[in-house]
Short mmCIF file of C-alpha atoms in Angstrom, two decimals:
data_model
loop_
_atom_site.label_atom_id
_atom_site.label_comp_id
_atom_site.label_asym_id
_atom_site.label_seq_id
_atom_site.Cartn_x
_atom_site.Cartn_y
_atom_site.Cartn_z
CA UNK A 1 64.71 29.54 4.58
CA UNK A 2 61.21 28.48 5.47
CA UNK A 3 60.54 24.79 4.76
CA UNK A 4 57.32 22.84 3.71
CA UNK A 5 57.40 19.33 5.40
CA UNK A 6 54.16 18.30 4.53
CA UNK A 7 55.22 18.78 0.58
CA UNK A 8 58.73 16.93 0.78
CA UNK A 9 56.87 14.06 2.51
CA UNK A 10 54.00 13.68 0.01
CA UNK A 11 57.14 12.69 -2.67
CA UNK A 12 59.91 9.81 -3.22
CA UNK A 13 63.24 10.81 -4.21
CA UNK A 14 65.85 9.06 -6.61
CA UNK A 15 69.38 9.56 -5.30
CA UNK A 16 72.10 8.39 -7.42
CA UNK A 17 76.18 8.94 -6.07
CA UNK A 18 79.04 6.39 -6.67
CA UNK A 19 80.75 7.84 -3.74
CA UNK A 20 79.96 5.31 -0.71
CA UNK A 21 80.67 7.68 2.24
CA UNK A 22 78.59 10.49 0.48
CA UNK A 23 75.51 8.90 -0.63
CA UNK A 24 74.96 7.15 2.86
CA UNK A 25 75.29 10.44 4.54
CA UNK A 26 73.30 12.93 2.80
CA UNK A 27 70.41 9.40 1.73
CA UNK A 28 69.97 9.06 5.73
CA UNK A 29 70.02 13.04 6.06
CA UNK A 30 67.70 13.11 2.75
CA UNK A 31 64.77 10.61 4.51
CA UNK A 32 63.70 12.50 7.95
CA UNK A 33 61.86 15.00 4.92
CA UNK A 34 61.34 12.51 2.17
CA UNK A 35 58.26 10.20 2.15
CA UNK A 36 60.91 7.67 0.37
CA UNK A 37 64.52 7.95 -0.66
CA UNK A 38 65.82 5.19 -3.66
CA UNK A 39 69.65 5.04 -4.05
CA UNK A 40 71.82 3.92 -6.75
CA UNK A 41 75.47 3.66 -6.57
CA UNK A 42 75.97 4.45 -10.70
CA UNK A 43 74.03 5.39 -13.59
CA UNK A 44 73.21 1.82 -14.02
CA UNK A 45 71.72 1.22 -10.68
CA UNK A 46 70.44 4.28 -10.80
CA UNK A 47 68.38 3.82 -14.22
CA UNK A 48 67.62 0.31 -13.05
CA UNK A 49 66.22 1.79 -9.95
CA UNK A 50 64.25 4.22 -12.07
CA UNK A 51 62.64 2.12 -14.43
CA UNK A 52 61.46 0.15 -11.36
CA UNK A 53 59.65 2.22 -9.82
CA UNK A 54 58.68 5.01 -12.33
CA UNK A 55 55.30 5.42 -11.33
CA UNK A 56 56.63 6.21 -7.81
CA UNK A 57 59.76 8.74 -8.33
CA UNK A 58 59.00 12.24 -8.18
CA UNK A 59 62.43 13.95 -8.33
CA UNK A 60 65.78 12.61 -9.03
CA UNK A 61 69.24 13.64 -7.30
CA UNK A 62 72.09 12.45 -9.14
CA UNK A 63 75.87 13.03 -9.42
CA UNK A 64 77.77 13.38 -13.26
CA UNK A 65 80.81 11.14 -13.06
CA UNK A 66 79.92 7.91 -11.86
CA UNK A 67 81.19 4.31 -13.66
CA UNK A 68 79.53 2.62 -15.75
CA UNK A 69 77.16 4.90 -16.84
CA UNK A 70 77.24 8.39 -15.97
CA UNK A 71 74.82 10.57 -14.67
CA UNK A 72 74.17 12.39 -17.83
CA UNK A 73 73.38 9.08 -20.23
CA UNK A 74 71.26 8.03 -17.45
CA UNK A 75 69.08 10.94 -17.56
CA UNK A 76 69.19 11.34 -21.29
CA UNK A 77 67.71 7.54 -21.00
CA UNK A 78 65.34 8.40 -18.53
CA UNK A 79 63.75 11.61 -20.54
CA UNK A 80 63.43 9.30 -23.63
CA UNK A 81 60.60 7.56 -20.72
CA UNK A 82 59.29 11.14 -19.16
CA UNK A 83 60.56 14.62 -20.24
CA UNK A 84 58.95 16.18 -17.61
CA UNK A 85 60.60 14.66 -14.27
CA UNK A 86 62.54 17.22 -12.07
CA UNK A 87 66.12 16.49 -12.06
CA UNK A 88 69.07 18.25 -10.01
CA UNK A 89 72.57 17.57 -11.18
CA UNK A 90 75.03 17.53 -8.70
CA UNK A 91 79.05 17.80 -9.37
CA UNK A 92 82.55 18.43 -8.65
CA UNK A 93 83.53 20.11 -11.52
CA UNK A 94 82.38 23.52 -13.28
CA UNK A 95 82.55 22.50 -16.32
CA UNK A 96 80.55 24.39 -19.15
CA UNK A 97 80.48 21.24 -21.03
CA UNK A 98 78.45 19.38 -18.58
CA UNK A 99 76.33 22.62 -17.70
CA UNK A 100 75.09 22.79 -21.65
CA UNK A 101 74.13 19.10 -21.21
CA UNK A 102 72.59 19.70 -17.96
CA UNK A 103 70.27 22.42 -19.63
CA UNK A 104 69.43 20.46 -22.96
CA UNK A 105 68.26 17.88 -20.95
CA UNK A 106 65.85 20.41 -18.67
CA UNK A 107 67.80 19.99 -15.32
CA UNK A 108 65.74 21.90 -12.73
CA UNK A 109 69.31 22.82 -10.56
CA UNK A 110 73.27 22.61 -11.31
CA UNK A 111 75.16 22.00 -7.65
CA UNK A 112 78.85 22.06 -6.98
CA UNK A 113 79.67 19.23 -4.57
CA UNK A 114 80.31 19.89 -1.95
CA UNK A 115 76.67 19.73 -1.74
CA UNK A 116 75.39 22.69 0.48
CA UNK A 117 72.75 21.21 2.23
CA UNK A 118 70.76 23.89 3.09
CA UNK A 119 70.72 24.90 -0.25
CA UNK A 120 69.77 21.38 -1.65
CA UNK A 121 67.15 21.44 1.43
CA UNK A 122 65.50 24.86 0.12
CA UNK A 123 65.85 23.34 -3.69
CA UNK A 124 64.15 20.75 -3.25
CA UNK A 125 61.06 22.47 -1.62
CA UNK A 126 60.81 25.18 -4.23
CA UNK A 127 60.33 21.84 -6.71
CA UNK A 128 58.12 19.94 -4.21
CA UNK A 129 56.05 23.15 -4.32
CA UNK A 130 56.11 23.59 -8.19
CA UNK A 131 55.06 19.79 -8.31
CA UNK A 132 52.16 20.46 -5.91
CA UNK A 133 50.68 23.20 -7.63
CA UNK A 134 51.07 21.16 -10.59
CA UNK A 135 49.08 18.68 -8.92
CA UNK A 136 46.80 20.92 -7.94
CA UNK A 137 46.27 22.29 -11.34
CA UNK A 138 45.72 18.82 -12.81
CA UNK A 139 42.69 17.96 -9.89
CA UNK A 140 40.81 21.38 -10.75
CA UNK A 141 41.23 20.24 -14.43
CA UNK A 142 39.88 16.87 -13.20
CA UNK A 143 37.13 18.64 -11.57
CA UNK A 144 36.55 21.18 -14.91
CA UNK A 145 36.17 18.28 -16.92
CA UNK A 146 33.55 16.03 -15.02
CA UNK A 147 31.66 19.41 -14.21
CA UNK A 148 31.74 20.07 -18.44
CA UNK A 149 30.70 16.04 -18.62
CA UNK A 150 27.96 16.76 -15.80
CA UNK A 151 26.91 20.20 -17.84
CA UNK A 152 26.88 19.11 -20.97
CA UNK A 153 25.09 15.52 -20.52
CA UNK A 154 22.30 17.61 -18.54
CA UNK A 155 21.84 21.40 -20.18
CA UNK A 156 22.13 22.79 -23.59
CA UNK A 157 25.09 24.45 -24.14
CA UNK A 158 25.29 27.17 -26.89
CA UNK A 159 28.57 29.37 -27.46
CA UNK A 160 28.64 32.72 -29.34
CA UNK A 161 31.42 35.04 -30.34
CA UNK A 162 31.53 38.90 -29.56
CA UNK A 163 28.59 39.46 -32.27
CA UNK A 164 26.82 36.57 -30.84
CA UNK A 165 26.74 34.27 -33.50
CA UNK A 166 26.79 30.56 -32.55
CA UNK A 167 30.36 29.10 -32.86
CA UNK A 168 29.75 25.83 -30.77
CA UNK A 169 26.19 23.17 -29.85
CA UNK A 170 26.30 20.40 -27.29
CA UNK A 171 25.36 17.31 -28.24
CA UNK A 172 21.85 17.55 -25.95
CA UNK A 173 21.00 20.21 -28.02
CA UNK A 174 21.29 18.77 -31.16
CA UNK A 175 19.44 15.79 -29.92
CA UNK A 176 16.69 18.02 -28.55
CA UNK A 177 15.93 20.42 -31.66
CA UNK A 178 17.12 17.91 -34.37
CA UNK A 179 19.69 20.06 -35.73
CA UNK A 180 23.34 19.07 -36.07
CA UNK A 181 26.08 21.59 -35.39
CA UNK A 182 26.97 22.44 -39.06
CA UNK A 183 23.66 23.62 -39.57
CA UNK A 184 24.00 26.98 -36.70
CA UNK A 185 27.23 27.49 -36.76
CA UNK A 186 27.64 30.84 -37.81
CA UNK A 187 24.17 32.22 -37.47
CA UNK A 188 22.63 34.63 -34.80
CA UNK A 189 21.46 33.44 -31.86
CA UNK A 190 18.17 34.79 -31.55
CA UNK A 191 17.87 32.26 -35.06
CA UNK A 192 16.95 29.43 -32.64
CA UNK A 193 13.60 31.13 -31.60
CA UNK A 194 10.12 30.71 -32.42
CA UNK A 195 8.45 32.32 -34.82
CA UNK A 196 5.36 33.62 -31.87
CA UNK A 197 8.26 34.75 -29.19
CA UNK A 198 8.45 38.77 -29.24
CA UNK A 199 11.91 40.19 -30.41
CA UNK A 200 11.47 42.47 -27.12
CA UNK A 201 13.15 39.23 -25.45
CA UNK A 202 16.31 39.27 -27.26
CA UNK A 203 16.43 42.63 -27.86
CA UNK A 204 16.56 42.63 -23.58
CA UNK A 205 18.63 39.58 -23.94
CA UNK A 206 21.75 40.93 -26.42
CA UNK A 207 21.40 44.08 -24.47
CA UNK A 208 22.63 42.55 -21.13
CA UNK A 209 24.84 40.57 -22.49
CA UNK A 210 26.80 43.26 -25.03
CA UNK A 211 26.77 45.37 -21.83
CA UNK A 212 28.42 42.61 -19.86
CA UNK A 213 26.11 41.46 -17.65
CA UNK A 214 24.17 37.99 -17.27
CA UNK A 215 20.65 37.51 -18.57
CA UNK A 216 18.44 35.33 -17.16
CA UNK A 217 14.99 33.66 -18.48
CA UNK A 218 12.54 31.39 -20.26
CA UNK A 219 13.39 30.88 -23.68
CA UNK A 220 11.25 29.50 -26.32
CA UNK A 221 13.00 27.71 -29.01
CA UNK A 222 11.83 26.31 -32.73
CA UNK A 223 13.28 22.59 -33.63
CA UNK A 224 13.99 21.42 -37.25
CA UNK A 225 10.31 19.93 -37.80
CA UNK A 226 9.07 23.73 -36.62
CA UNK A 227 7.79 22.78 -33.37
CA UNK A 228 9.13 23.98 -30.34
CA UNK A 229 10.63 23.43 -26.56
CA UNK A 230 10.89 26.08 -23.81
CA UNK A 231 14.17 26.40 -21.43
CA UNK A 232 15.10 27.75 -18.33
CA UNK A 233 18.09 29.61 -19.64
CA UNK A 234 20.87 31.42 -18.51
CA UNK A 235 23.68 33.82 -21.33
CA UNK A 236 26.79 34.82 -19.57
CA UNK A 237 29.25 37.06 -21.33
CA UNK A 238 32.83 35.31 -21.73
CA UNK A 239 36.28 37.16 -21.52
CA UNK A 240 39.70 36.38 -23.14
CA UNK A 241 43.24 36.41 -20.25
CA UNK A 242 43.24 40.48 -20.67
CA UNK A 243 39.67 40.50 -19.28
CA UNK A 244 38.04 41.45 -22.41
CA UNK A 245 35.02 40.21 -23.52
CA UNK A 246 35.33 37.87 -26.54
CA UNK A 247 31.68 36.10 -26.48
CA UNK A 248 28.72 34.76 -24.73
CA UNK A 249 28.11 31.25 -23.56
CA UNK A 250 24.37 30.26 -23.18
CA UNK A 251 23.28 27.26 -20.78
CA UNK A 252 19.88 26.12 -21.00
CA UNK A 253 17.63 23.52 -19.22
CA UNK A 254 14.59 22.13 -21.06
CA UNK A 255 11.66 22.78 -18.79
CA UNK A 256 8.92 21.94 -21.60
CA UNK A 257 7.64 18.55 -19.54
CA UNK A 258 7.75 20.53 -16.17
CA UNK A 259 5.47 23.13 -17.87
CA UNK A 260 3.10 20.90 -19.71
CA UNK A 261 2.65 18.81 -16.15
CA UNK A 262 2.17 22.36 -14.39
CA UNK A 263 -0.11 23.45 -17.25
CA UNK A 264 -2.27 19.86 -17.12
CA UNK A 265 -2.22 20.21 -12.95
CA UNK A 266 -3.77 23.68 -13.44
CA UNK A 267 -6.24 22.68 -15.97
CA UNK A 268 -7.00 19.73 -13.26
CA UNK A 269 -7.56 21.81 -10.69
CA UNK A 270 -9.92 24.48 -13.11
CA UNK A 271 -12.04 21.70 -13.91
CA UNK A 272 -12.13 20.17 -9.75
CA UNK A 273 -13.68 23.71 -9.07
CA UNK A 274 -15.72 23.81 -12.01
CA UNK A 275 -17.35 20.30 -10.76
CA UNK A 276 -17.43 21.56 -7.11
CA UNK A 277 -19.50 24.75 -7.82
CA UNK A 278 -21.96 22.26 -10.37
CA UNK A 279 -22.04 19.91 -7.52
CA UNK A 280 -22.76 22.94 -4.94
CA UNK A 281 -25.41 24.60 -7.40
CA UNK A 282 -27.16 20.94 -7.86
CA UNK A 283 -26.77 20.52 -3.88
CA UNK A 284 -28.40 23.45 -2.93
CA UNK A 285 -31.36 22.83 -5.78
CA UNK A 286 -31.60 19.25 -3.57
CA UNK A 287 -31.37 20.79 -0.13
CA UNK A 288 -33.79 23.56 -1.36
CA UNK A 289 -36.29 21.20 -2.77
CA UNK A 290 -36.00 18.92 0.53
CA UNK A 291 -36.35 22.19 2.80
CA UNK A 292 -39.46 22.78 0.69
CA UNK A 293 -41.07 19.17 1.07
CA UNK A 294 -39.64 19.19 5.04
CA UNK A 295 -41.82 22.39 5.70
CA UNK A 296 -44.88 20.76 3.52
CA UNK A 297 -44.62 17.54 6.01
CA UNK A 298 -44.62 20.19 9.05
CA UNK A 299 -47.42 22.20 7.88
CA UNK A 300 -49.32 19.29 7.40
CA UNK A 301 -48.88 17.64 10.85
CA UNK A 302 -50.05 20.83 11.79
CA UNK A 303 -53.45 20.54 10.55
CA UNK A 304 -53.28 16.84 11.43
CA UNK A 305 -52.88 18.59 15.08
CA UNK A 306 -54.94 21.11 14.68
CA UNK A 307 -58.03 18.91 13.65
CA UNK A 308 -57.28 16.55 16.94
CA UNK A 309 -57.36 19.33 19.23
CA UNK A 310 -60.93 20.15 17.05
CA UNK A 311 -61.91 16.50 17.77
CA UNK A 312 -61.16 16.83 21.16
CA UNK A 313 -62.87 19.89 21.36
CA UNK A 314 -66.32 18.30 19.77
CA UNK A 315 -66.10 15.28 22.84
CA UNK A 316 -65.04 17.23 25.46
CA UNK A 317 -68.32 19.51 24.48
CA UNK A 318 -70.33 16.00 23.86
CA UNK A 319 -69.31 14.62 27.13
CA UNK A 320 -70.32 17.67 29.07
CA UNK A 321 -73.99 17.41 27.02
CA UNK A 322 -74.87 14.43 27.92
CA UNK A 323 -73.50 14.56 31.95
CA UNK A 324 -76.01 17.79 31.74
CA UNK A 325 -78.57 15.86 30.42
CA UNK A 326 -77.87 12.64 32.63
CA UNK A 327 -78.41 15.19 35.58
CA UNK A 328 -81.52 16.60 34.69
CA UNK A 329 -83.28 13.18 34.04
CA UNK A 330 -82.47 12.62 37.37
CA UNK A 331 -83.94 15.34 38.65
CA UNK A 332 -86.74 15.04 37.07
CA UNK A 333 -87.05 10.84 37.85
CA UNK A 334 -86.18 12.70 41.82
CA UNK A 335 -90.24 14.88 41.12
CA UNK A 336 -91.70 12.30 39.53
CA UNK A 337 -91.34 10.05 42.65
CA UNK A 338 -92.03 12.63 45.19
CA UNK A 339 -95.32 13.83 43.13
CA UNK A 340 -96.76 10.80 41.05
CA UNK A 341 -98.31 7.68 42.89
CA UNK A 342 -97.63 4.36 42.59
CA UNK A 343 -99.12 3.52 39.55
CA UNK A 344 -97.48 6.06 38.15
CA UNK A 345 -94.36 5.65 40.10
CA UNK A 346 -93.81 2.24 38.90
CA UNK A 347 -94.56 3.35 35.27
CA UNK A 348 -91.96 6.08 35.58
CA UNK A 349 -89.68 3.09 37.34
CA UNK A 350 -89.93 1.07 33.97
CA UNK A 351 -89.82 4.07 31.58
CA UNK A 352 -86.57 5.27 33.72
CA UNK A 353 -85.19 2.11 33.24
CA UNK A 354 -85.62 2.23 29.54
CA UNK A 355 -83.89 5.35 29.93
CA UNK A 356 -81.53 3.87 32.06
CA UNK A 357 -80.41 1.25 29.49
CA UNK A 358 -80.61 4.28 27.07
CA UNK A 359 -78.26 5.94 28.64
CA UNK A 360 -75.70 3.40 29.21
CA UNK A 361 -75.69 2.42 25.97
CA UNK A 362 -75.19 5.80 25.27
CA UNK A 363 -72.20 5.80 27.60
CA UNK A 364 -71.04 2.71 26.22
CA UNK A 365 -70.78 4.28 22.79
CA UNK A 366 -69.58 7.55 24.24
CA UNK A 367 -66.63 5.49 26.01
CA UNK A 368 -65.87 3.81 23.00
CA UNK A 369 -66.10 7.04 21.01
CA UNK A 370 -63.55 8.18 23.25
CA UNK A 371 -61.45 5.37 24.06
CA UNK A 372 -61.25 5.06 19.74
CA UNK A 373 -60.47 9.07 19.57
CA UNK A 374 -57.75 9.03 22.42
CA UNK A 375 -55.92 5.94 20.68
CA UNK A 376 -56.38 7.56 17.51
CA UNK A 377 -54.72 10.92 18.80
CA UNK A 378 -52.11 8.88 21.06
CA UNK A 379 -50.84 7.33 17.95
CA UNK A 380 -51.46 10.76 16.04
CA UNK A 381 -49.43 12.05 18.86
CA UNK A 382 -46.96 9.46 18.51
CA UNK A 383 -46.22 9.69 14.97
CA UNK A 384 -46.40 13.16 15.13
CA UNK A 385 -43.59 13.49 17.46
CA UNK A 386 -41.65 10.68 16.08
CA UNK A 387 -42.16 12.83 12.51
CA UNK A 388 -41.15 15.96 14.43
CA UNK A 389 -37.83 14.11 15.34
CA UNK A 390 -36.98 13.29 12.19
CA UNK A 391 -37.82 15.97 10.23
CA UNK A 392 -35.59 17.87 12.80
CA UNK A 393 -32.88 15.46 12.09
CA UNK A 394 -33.11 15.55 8.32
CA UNK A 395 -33.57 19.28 8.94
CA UNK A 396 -29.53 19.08 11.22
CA UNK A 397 -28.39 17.02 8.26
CA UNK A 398 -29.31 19.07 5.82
CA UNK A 399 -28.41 22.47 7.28
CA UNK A 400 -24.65 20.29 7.77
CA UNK A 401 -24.38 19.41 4.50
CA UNK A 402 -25.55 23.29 2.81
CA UNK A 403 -23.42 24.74 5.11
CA UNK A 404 -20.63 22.63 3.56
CA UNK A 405 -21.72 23.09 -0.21
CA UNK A 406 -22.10 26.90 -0.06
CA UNK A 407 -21.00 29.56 2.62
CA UNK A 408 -22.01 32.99 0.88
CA UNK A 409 -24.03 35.39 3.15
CA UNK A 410 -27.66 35.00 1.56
CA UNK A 411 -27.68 30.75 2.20
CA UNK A 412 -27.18 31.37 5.86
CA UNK A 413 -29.57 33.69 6.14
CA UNK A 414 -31.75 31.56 4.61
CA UNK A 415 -30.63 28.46 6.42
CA UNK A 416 -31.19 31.47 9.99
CA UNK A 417 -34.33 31.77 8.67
CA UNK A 418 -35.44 28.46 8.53
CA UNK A 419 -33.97 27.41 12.17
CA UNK A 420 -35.91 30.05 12.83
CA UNK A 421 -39.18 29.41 11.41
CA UNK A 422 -38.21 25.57 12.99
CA UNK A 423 -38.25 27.66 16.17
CA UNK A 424 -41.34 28.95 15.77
CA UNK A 425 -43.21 25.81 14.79
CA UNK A 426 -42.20 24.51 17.89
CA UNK A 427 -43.35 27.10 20.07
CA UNK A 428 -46.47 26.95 18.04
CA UNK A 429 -46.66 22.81 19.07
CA UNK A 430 -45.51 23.40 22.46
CA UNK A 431 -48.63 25.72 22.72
CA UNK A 432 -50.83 23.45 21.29
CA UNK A 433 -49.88 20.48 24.03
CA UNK A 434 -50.59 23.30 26.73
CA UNK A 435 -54.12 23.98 24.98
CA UNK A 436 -54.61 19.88 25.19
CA UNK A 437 -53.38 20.30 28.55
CA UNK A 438 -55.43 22.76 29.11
CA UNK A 439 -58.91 21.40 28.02
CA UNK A 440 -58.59 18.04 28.53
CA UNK A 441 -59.20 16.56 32.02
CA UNK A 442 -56.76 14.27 34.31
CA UNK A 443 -58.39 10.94 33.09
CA UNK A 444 -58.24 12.26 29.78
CA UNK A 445 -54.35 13.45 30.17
CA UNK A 446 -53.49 9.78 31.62
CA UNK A 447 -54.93 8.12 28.68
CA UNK A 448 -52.96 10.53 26.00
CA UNK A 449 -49.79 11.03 27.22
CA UNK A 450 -49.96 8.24 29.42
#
């Protein structure tokens, strides 16, 4: 005999006996496996006992002939309360007359006393186990019924007999489509859809399901006012105790806000990219128009250059014109005072001074020629460079930013070609300082680049 503990203690027992010796015995023997054993000397006690502590009794033990009431009033009391209570009858006599009472009032177990205890042991466990499963049964009913709650507060829930025509609607989906129950009941389910959804859908759909096997999709359903709602939804074939299938149970989620939030995030995101190639298009029109005006500004520092170095050029060759000059006037002042006499020497004295003042003024005014040309090409140097510096910086920025607004093959070559070209003009300037360099002498050099 194999004995569940764990059961036995999980109850309380009701044990009623009028015989003193007896009940103490087998009560003490009864408690090392029940959670709680009640005793009652008679069917009075006994009932009194019951009614108690009715919410706590899980079997009852009781003998037939006890005084004042016996045990078979006080159960047919007790089922008038619960019909449904184990109880084991336990007697000295064999009577048929209290065995047909015992089994109108649903006794689980007849005993003849004296009580085996083994046998009332092994009894008792077969009911603890009955009663556990039955408690068992009850939680997973519980659990059926919050999940059906649960399903049916959050999904559609559509059942269909064997021909799938719709025998039962939730309550969500009448509130949903705006159709009461009365209204489907009966009619096919591929009723509910709208009237732009290809039959190829349900023809797919009854197809699985007649075949016995679960269909799974988006369904797009008409309400009463002939708009519609789309649902995540899922038709499982149902099946009677034999295992046959008797119908089809649909459960559906309405997805119709998720889709018109995805639907308005990808019309979003068409129209960020659609402003990000108008932006890029307009950019490069900008950048374009700026490379344009930056290589206009270069080309025209160039010349600005180009007619310094000319300027310096026309002094340099000025300069070296009059030194000539200034030397042959004194060679010839050097004959005319070996060769001439005094007279003559003294008018040649006066006339070279005349000359003399002539030609320092003329010095003066070449010195200030070029004194006014250098500062004019220092500062023409100046802003020059300073131009060159930022042009080159616009010309960083902007190759940053059109390298950011458009990446496609033919803008960097473009964009190469203008680094490029940048390249070149500075080579070209580079050569033009070594051409100053080169023509100008060290006083001259001092004064420019100082």
């Amino acid at each position: 005999m194999s004995i569940d503990k764990n059961l036995l203690k999980r109850l309380t027992l009701l044990y009623v006996e009028d015989d003193d010796v007896i009940r103490n015995e087998l009560s003490q023997l009864l408690a090392n496996f029940f959670s709680n054993v009640l005793v009652g000397k008679d069917g009075k006690e006994g009932l009194r006992t019951y009614l108690e502590n009715q919410d706590h009794i899980d079997i009852i033990l009781t003998d037939i002939n006890m005084p004042a009431l016996n045990g078979i009033d006080m159960i047919k009391k007790i089922r008038s309360i619960d019909n449904k209570i184990p109880v084991i009858f336990a007697t000295a006599h064999s009577d048929t007359e209290f065995l047909a009472e015992a089994i109108k009032l649903r006794a689980q177990e007849y005993i003849v006393k004296p009580i085996d205890i083994r046998h009332l042991i092994s009894l008792l466990n077969d009911i603890a186990s009955n009663i556990y499963q039955e408690f068992l049964l009850k939680q997973q009913q519980i659990e059926l019924t919050r999940y059906k709650e649960i399903l049916d507060s959050n999904n559609i829930v559509i059942k269909m007999d064997i021909h799938l025509n719709i025998t039962y609607v939730n309550e969500l989906f009448c509130k949903i489509s705006g159709f009461n129950s009365d209204e489907l009941i009966g009619k096919e389910f591929k009723s509910l859809k709208y009237h732009d959804v290809s039959n190829d859908i349900y023809t797919n759909l009854y197809a699985n399901v007649l075949n016995n096997k679960h269909w799974q999709g988006n369904l797009k359903n008409r309400k009463i006012d002939n708009t519609f709602y789309t649902t995540d939804a899922h038709v499982f074939p149902t099946h009677d105790e034999t295992g046959e299938m008797n119908g089809a149970i649909s459960i559906q989620k309405d997805i119709t806000k998720e889709l018109n939030k995805k639907r308005e995030i990808q019309l979003a995101l068409m129209k960020d990219k659609s402003d990000i190639f108008i932006r890029g298009k307009e950019g490069f029109l900008e950048q374009s128009h700026t490379i344009n005006d930056l290589r206009y500004k270069l080309e025209k520092a160039q010349h600005e250059l180009d007619q310094s170095i000319r300027n310096i050029d026309k002094y340099i060759y000025s300069n070296e014109k009059y030194r000539l000059e200034n030397k042959n006037l004194k060679t010839e002042i050097g004959l005319y005072k070996k060769n001439s006499n005094s007279h003559t020497a003294l008018k040649l004295t006066r006339e070279n001074s005349d000359l003399r003042l002539e030609l320092k003024k003329l010095k003066d005014k070449l010195s200030q020629i070029e004194q006014d040309d250098e500062k004019r090409l220092a500062q023409l140097k100046i802003n020059y460079d300073s131009k060159i510096i930022e042009q080159e910086e616009k010309l960083a920025e902007l190759t940053e930013k059109l390298d950011s607004v458009q990446s496609d093959e033919v803008l960097l070559q473009k964009l190469e070609y203008w680094k490029e070209k940048a390249k070149i003009e500075t080579a070209r300037i580079e050569n033009l300082e070594k051409q100053i360099i080169a023509h100008a002498d060290a006083s001259m050099m001092s004064k420019i680049f100082g």
